[in-house]
C-alpha positions as MATLAB code, in Angstrom:
seq = 'ALRAWASHLGSFGEKLWPGAISFARGLNTRGQIVGNVLFDAGEFMLSRGYVMAATGPARFLMPPHGGTTIARAINDAGDVALNATPLGASLDDTRAWCLRDNCYFSIPCLGGRRSSANVLTPAGRIAGWSLTTTGLRHAFLWENGHTTDLASGDKQSSEALAANDARTVVGRILGPDGTPRAFRWTPGQGLRPLDEQVDLPRGWRLREGLAINRHGVIAGIGRRRGKLRGFLLTPTAAV';
ca = [
     -14.481    9.970  -16.478;
     -12.040    8.040  -15.450;
     -12.555    4.849  -16.636;
     -10.418    1.296  -15.636;
      -8.729   -0.056  -18.726;
      -6.631   -2.754  -20.307;
      -6.358   -3.555  -23.807;
      -6.815   -7.865  -23.576;
     -10.117   -7.164  -22.261;
     -10.844   -4.153  -23.827;
     -12.263   -1.061  -21.746;
     -14.008   -3.193  -18.942;
     -14.612   -0.364  -16.947;
     -16.676    1.441  -19.279;
     -17.956   -1.350  -20.615;
     -18.968   -3.193  -17.267;
     -19.881    0.939  -15.315;
     -20.900    2.509  -17.730;
     -22.707    5.046  -15.220;
     -19.428    5.331  -12.548;
     -15.966    6.024  -12.256;
     -13.906    3.404  -12.433;
     -10.236    2.153  -11.082;
      -7.648   -0.388  -11.684;
      -4.691   -0.352   -9.425;
      -2.881   -4.296   -9.501;
      -2.399   -6.724  -11.658;
      -0.864  -10.135  -12.082;
       1.116  -12.036  -14.160;
      -2.348  -14.454  -14.430;
      -4.143  -11.576  -16.011;
      -6.427  -11.043  -12.795;
      -7.297   -7.584  -12.233;
      -7.988   -5.819   -8.863;
      -9.551   -1.954   -8.216;
     -12.672   -0.098   -7.522;
     -15.751    1.307   -8.855;
     -17.395    5.015   -7.446;
     -21.095    5.218   -7.761;
     -23.282    7.518   -6.664;
     -25.409    6.366   -3.858;
     -27.090   10.296   -3.723;
     -25.822   11.433   -0.777;
     -22.410   10.227   -1.104;
     -19.666    8.025   -3.377;
     -20.083    4.003   -2.607;
     -16.669    2.317   -3.249;
     -16.505   -1.514   -4.047;
     -13.652   -3.163   -4.447;
     -13.403   -5.886   -7.125;
     -11.296   -8.946   -8.947;
     -11.582   -9.608  -12.792;
     -10.083  -12.537  -15.007;
      -9.047  -12.013  -17.594;
     -12.200  -14.307  -18.382;
     -15.615  -14.382  -16.535;
     -16.992  -11.427  -14.393;
     -15.289   -9.014  -12.329;
     -16.721  -10.006   -8.341;
     -16.930   -7.513   -5.857;
     -14.934   -7.712   -3.133;
     -17.234   -7.619    0.261;
     -15.551   -8.801    3.888;
     -17.662   -9.072    6.989;
     -19.084   -5.284    8.168;
     -17.319   -3.988    4.532;
     -20.007   -1.000    3.271;
     -17.031    0.386    1.150;
     -14.411   -1.803   -0.305;
     -10.936   -0.040   -2.274;
      -8.824   -3.339   -3.127;
      -5.310   -2.317   -3.983;
      -3.275   -5.336   -4.607;
      -3.319   -8.751   -6.241;
      -0.122  -11.349   -6.107;
       0.124  -14.413   -8.555;
      -1.090  -16.719   -5.719;
      -5.041  -14.888   -6.284;
      -3.754  -12.939   -2.611;
      -5.733   -9.781   -2.871;
      -5.083   -6.409   -0.329;
      -8.139   -4.464    0.609;
      -9.427   -1.693    2.757;
     -12.477   -1.716    4.151;
     -14.900    0.795    6.136;
     -18.661   -0.223    7.508;
     -21.559    0.733    5.400;
     -22.155    3.911    7.962;
     -19.076    4.547    9.651;
     -16.729    7.281    8.751;
     -12.839    6.801    7.701;
     -11.768    6.378   11.328;
     -13.007    2.486   11.045;
     -11.335    2.143    7.903;
      -9.467   -1.439    8.085;
      -7.070   -3.365    6.112;
      -7.695   -6.453    5.068;
      -6.638   -9.853    3.613;
      -8.150  -12.252    0.720;
      -7.257  -15.357    0.252;
      -8.190  -18.630   -0.509;
     -11.493  -17.034   -0.791;
     -11.536  -16.321    3.315;
     -11.203  -12.567    4.367;
      -8.032  -11.798    7.392;
      -8.759   -8.541    9.441;
      -5.212   -8.004    9.932;
      -4.739   -5.830   13.599;
      -4.551   -2.544   13.862;
      -1.546   -1.003   16.231;
      -3.917    0.007   19.237;
      -5.940    2.495   16.994;
      -9.059    1.703   15.226;
      -7.654    2.659   11.521;
      -5.516    1.186    9.288;
      -4.551    0.913    5.538;
      -3.147   -1.881    3.301;
      -0.653    0.201    0.591;
       1.448   -3.226   -0.078;
       0.954   -6.891   -0.708;
       4.765   -9.544   -1.531;
       4.696  -12.352   -3.988;
       4.188  -14.648   -0.482;
       1.312  -12.487    0.714;
       3.318  -10.023    3.020;
       1.247   -6.868    3.912;
       2.724   -3.355    4.511;
       1.030   -0.261    4.653;
      -0.057    1.905    8.143;
      -2.036    1.837   11.058;
      -3.143    4.261   14.023;
      -1.432    3.756   17.695;
      -3.193    4.454   20.936;
      -1.710    7.662   20.582;
      -3.025    8.527   17.007;
       0.113    8.366   14.924;
       0.763    7.250   12.181;
       2.851    3.846   11.925;
       4.565    1.762    9.788;
       3.029   -1.713    9.483;
       4.330   -5.688    8.321;
       1.567   -8.247    8.416;
       2.906  -11.960    7.977;
       1.856  -15.113    9.564;
      -1.380  -13.680   11.355;
       0.959  -11.036   13.130;
       0.968   -7.477   12.828;
       4.499   -5.857   13.302;
       4.659   -1.888   14.012;
       8.128   -0.708   11.972;
       8.242    2.100   14.313;
       7.716    0.823   17.840;
       8.164    3.900   20.560;
       8.602    6.317   17.568;
       7.126    9.775   17.807;
       6.700   10.649   14.651;
       4.416    9.718   12.226;
       5.129    6.885    9.174;
       3.968    5.092    6.149;
       4.651    2.125    4.592;
       5.181    2.117    0.560;
       6.936   -1.359   -0.426;
       8.328   -4.409    0.561;
       9.633   -7.818   -0.349;
       9.641  -11.179    0.977;
      13.475  -10.618    2.230;
      11.170   -8.430    4.897;
      12.603   -5.362    3.778;
      10.479   -2.635    4.420;
      10.347    0.767    2.347;
       8.425    4.534    2.741;
       8.657    7.729    4.591;
       8.301    9.337    7.871;
       6.691   12.726    7.999;
       8.428   15.322   10.363;
       6.519   17.573   12.806;
       6.552   20.121    9.904;
       5.329   17.251    7.693;
       8.171   17.102    5.362;
       8.686   13.423    4.155;
      12.082   11.364    4.916;
      12.524    8.517    2.942;
      12.819    5.432    5.325;
      14.328    1.534    5.558;
      13.681   -1.236    7.490;
      14.738   -4.656    8.261;
      14.514   -7.129   10.725;
      17.971   -6.341   11.861;
      18.093   -2.761   11.738;
      14.913   -1.425   12.357;
      13.434    1.736   10.901;
      16.113    4.042    9.609;
      16.121    7.570    7.702;
      16.910    5.769    4.272;
      20.149    8.927    3.750;
      21.660    7.688    6.889;
      22.617    4.142    5.163;
      23.837    5.050    1.805;
      26.396    7.415    0.560;
      24.651    9.983   -1.042;
      26.240   12.626   -3.212;
      25.891   16.053   -2.079;
      22.874   18.124   -2.054;
      20.422   15.306   -1.850;
      17.753   14.708    0.469;
      15.731   11.297    0.342;
      12.009   12.043    0.858;
      10.598    8.432    0.179;
      10.758    4.735   -0.642;
       8.359    3.600   -3.331;
       9.608    0.300   -4.693;
      11.942   -2.607   -3.522;
      12.611   -5.579   -5.518;
      13.954   -9.332   -4.324;
      17.393   -7.939   -4.273;
      17.177   -4.638   -2.532;
      17.411   -2.466   -4.932;
      14.962    0.729   -4.129;
      13.612    3.516   -6.465;
      12.049    6.555   -4.987;
      11.341   10.046   -4.832;
      14.536   12.887   -3.315;
      14.595   16.235   -3.557;
      18.005   17.918   -5.216;
      19.209   21.071   -5.440;
      15.277   22.308   -3.913;
      13.772   20.211   -7.400;
      12.325   16.728   -7.241;
      14.166   14.223   -8.558;
      13.626   10.203   -9.150;
      16.414    7.782   -7.360;
      18.055    4.435   -7.921;
      19.651    2.652   -4.587;
      21.460   -0.578   -6.145;
      22.891   -2.580   -2.398;
      26.768   -2.959   -2.303;
      28.311   -6.283   -1.235;
      29.063   -4.694    2.438;
      25.235   -4.527    2.665;
];
């Protein structure tokens, strides 16, 4: 069985939930861990998101109307990005949430019913994807209680996979055939394919932007000469 573990806590997943599958998905410098545990509820598996400090018991996360929860990330301030599906509802009703100062904040969708939080920045910004009124997945950035559609007007699906507090977001666009293409979004330039913004060696195609730091350095996955390759992009002084 899959078990979450951490050396300073021992094999806490196996110790606390010996009959369940557990995952650790996020960690901050204070030693707080978030993730989720899968319990067998008979006809289905029930997921419970949790947050756990270096000392003390794990605490399950339960936003209003949330039955199935998955905690995705935690920052040093203790903010938690999580996704929740009301008990008895379908995955189409899954919503992104933020837990801050023991209060749950629902992240507004982009017109559709479903959203997913993927990213949490040090300052508490959350990015991910949300369904639009036309049923497309669009990357979003949530800050100060407002959700921004990063692909407004775009007829392709997109998903935010990383962000920093300079309000730069990276992720992937899905073409009509499902082929991913990396993007970079900034407030000034909007959402643009990443390989159109850099001077690439011949043969490269950037598929996904997976990480970005506060200096704007981007890491991700691309394809070159038919093989998947990791890439690292460093901004120049002119960017």
